[in-house]
XYZ file of C-alpha atoms in Angstrom:
295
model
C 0.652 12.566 15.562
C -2.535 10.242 16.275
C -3.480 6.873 15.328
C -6.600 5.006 15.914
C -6.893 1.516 14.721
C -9.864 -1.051 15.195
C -9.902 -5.055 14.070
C -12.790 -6.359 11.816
C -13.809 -9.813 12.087
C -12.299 -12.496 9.935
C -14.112 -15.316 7.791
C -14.801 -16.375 4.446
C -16.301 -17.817 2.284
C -17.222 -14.970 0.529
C -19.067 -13.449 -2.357
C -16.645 -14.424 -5.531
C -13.936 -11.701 -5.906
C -12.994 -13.839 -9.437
C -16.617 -13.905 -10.264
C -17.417 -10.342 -9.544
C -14.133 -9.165 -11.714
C -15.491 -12.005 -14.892
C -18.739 -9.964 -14.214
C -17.890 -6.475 -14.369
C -14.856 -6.471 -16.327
C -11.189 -5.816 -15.190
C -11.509 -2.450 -15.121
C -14.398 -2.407 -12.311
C -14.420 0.701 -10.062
C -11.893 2.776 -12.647
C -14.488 4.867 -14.403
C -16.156 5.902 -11.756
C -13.149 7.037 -10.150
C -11.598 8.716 -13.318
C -8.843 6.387 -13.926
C -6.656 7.558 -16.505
C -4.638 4.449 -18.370
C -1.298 5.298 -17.914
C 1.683 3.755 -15.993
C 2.383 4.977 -12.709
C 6.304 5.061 -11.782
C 7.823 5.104 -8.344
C 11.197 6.311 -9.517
C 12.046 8.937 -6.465
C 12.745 7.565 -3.382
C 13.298 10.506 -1.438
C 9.607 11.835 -2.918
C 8.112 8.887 -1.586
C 9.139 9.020 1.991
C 7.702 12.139 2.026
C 5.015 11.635 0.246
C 3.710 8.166 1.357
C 6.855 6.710 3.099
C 5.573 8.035 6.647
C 2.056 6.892 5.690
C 3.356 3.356 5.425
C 5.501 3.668 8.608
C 2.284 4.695 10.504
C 0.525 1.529 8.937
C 3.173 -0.916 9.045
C 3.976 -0.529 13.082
C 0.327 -1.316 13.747
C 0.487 -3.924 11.074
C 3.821 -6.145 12.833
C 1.866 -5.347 16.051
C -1.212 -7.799 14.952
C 1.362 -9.796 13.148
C 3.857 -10.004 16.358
C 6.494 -12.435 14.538
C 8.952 -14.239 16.247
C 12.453 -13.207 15.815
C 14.820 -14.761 13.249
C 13.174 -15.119 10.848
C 13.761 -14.887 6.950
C 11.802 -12.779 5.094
C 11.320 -11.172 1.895
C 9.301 -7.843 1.047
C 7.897 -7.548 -2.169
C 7.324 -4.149 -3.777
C 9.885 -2.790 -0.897
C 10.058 0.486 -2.890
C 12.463 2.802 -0.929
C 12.897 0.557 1.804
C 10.427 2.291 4.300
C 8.436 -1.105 5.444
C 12.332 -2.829 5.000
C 13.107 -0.768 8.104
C 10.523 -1.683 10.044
C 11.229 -5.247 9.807
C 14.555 -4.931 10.715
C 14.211 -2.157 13.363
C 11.046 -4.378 15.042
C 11.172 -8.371 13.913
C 15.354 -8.652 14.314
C 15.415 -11.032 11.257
C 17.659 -13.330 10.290
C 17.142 -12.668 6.545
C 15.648 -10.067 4.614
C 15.507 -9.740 0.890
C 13.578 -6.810 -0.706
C 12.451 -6.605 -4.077
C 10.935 -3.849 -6.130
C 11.143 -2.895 -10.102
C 12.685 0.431 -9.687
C 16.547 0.795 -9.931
C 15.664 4.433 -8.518
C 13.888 3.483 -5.039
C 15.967 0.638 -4.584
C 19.030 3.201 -4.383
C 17.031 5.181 -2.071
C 16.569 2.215 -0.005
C 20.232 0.935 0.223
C 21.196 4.223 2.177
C 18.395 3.021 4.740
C 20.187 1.466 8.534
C 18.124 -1.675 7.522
C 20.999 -2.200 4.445
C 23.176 -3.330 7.169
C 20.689 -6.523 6.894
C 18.361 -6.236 4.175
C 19.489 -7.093 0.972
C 17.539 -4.955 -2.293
C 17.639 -6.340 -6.155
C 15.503 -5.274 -8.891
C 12.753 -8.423 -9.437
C 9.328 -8.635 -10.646
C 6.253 -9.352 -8.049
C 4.564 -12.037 -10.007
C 8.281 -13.892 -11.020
C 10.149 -13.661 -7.901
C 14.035 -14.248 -8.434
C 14.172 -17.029 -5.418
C 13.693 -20.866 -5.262
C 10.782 -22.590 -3.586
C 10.799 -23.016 0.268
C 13.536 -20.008 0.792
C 11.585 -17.851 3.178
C 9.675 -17.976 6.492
C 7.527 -15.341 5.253
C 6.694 -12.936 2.373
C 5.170 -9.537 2.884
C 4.017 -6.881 0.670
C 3.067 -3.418 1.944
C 0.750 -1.284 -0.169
C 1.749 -2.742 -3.197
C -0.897 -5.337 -3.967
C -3.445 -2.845 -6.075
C 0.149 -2.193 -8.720
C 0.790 -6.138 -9.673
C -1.191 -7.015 -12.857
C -2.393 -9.969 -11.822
C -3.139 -9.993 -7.933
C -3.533 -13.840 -7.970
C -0.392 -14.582 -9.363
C 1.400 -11.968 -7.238
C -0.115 -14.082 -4.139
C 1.170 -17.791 -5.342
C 4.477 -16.537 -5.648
C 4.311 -15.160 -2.026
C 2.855 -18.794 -1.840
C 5.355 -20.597 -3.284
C 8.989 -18.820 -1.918
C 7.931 -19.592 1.716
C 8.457 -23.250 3.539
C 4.743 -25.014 4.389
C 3.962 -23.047 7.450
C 5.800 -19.934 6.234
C 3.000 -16.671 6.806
C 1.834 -14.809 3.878
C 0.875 -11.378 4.575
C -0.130 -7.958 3.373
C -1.780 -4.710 4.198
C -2.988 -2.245 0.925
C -4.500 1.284 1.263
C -8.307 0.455 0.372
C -8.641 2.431 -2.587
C -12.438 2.780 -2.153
C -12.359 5.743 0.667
C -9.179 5.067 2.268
C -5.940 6.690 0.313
C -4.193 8.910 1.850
C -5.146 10.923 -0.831
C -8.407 10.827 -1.132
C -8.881 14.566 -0.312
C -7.296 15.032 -3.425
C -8.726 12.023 -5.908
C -12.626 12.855 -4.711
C -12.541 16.914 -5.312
C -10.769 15.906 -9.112
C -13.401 13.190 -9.621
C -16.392 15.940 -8.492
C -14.948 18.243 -11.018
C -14.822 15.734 -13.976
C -10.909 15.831 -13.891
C -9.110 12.364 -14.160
C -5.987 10.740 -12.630
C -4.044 8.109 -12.656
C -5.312 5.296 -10.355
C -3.889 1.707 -9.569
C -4.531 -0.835 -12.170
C -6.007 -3.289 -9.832
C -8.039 -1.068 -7.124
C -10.567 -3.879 -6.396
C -7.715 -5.978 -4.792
C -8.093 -3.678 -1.946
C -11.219 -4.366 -0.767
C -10.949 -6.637 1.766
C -13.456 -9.353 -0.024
C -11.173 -9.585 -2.328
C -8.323 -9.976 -0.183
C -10.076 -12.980 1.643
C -10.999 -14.512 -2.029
C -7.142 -14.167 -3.232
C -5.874 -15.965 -0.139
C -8.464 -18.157 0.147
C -7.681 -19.183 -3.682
C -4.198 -19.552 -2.683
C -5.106 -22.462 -0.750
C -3.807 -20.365 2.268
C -4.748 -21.562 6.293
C -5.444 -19.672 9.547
C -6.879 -16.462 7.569
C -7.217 -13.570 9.604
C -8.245 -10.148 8.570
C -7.670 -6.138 10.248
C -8.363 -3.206 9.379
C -6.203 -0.468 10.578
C -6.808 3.482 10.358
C -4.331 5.913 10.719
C -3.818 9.956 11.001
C -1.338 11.887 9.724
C -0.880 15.884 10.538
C 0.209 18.661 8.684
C 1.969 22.031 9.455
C -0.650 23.449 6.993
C -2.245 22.884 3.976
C 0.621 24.381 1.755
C 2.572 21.462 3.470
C 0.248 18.724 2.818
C -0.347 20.485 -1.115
C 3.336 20.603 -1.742
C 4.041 16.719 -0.578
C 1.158 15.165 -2.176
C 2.422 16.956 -5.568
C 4.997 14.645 -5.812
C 2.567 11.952 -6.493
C 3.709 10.012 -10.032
C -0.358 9.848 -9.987
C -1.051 13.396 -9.127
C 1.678 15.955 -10.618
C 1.247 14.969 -14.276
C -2.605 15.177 -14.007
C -2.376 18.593 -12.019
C 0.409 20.234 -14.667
C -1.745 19.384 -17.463
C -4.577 21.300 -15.979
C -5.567 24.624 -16.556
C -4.540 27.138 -13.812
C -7.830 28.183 -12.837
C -8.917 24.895 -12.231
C -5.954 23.955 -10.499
C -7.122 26.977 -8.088
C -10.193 25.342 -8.004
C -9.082 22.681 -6.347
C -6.719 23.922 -4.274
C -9.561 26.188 -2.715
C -11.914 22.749 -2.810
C -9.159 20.490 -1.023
C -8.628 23.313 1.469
C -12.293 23.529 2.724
C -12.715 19.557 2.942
C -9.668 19.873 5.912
C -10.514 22.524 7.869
C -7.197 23.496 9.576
C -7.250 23.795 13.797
C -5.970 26.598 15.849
C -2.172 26.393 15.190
C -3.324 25.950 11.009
C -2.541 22.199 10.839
C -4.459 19.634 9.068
C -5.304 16.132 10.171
C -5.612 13.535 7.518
C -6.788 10.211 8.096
C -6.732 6.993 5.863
C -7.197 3.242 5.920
C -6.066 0.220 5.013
C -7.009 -3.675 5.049
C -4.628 -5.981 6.284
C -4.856 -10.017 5.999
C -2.260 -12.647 6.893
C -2.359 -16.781 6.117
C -0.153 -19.796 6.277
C 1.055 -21.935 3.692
C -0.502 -25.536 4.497
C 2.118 -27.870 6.026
């Protein structure tokens, strides 16, 4: 399996991320996509390491690369899900601390059977009212979760506010504007007038809006990256059968009519042509940014 990955230049100001939402409305860049209003639930952990959990793996190793923390640190990883960024931390960064939250009971489970629960610690808390004091961590991650918290501002001055002045505030997020993983998927519904579920907040991918959220946050030392990554496929029946287990996907495909779910099987499957051995290369994207809390 490949992986390419290439760093963007990093300044702000830029044009208002806050002013462009007032502007267009909060749901800016969901119609045209076909965003459907309902909830989307991570609630199988073993799914979602097959599903996305290697995605994120592929991501997050490039992602600690540009970071390169030092050792010993305390951390805490918000929106851990099943644990598969967790792992990374503790397989790479040897922390001293690690504390990952996430709302479902379901992927946390999944995520205590990891190695990394011989050091991470997992409890059910909320993004945007983080169970831990001010000051308790050296730094606060969250990996591809950013576009899910209902209000990506307030999801940031938490991360703000649990680590010491100097602590590093960091993400990375899929950019949900011709990056996701499943993409190959989302565009062929969208050109066929079918709707799925999207992210409530997709426009906190783009990487403006990144820059505006931690400028807002009052955060220092701003740096941006984007990294790309591949992913292959035995086949197309492989990649068709994992990305079904989408929470996004599988109730928008079932309530489809047959035919057109051939449709866009036949659709998807012409968009990646297969090589010579009949597997499939995907590739996707994601925006990455990192800051410090003033001292």
């Amino acid at each position: 399996m490949s992986r390419a990955d290439r760093v963007t230049s990093e300044t702000f100001p830029l044009p208002s991320f806050v002013r462009r939402m007032a502007r267009e409305g909060a749901s800016s860049g969901r119609e045209d996509l076909g965003m459907a209003e309902q909830t989307i639930h991570f609630d199988d952990g073993a799914a979602y390491e097959q599903m996305m959990g290697i995605w994120s793996r592929f991501a997050g190793e490039i992602f600690l690369d540009w970071l390169a923390p030092p050792a010993g640190l305390r951390w805490i990883d918000i929106g851990c899900g099943n644990g598969a960024f967790t792992e990374l931390l503790v397989e790479r960064c040897s922390p001293l601390e690690v504390q990952g939250i996430d709302p479902s009971a379901e992927q946390l489970a999944f995520a205590r059977t990891r190695p990394a629960a011989r050091v991470a610690k997992f409890r059910q808390g909320d993004a945007m009212a983080l169970p831990f004091a001010d000051g308790s961590f050296d730094a606060a991650v969250m990996a591809l979760v950013l576009v899910f918290v209902p209000d990506p501002a307030k999801g940031v001055s938490e991360m703000v506010r649990v680590v010491v002045p100097g602590g590093a505030v960091v993400t990375y997020m899929w950019d949900m504007f011709g990056g996701f993983p499943l993409d190959p998927i989302y565009d062929e519904m969208k050109a066929m007038g079918l709707a799925a579920t999207r992210p409530p907040r997709l426009d906190a991918s783009r990487m403006e809006a990144l820059r505006e959220l931690w400028a807002g946050a009052g955060l220092e030392d701003v740096q941006t990256r984007e990294i790309t990554v591949q992913r292959t496929y035995s086949s197309f029946d492989e990649f068709w059968a994992i990305n079904l287990k989408s929470p996004s996907l599988r109730p928008a495909i079932a309530a489809m009519k047959p035919a057109d779910v051939e449709t866009l099987i036949a659709r998807a499957r012409a968009r990646l042509p297969a090589d010579a051995d009949g597997r499939i290369t995907c590739s996707a994207r994601a925006h990455a940014i990192r800051g410090r809390r003033p001292k």
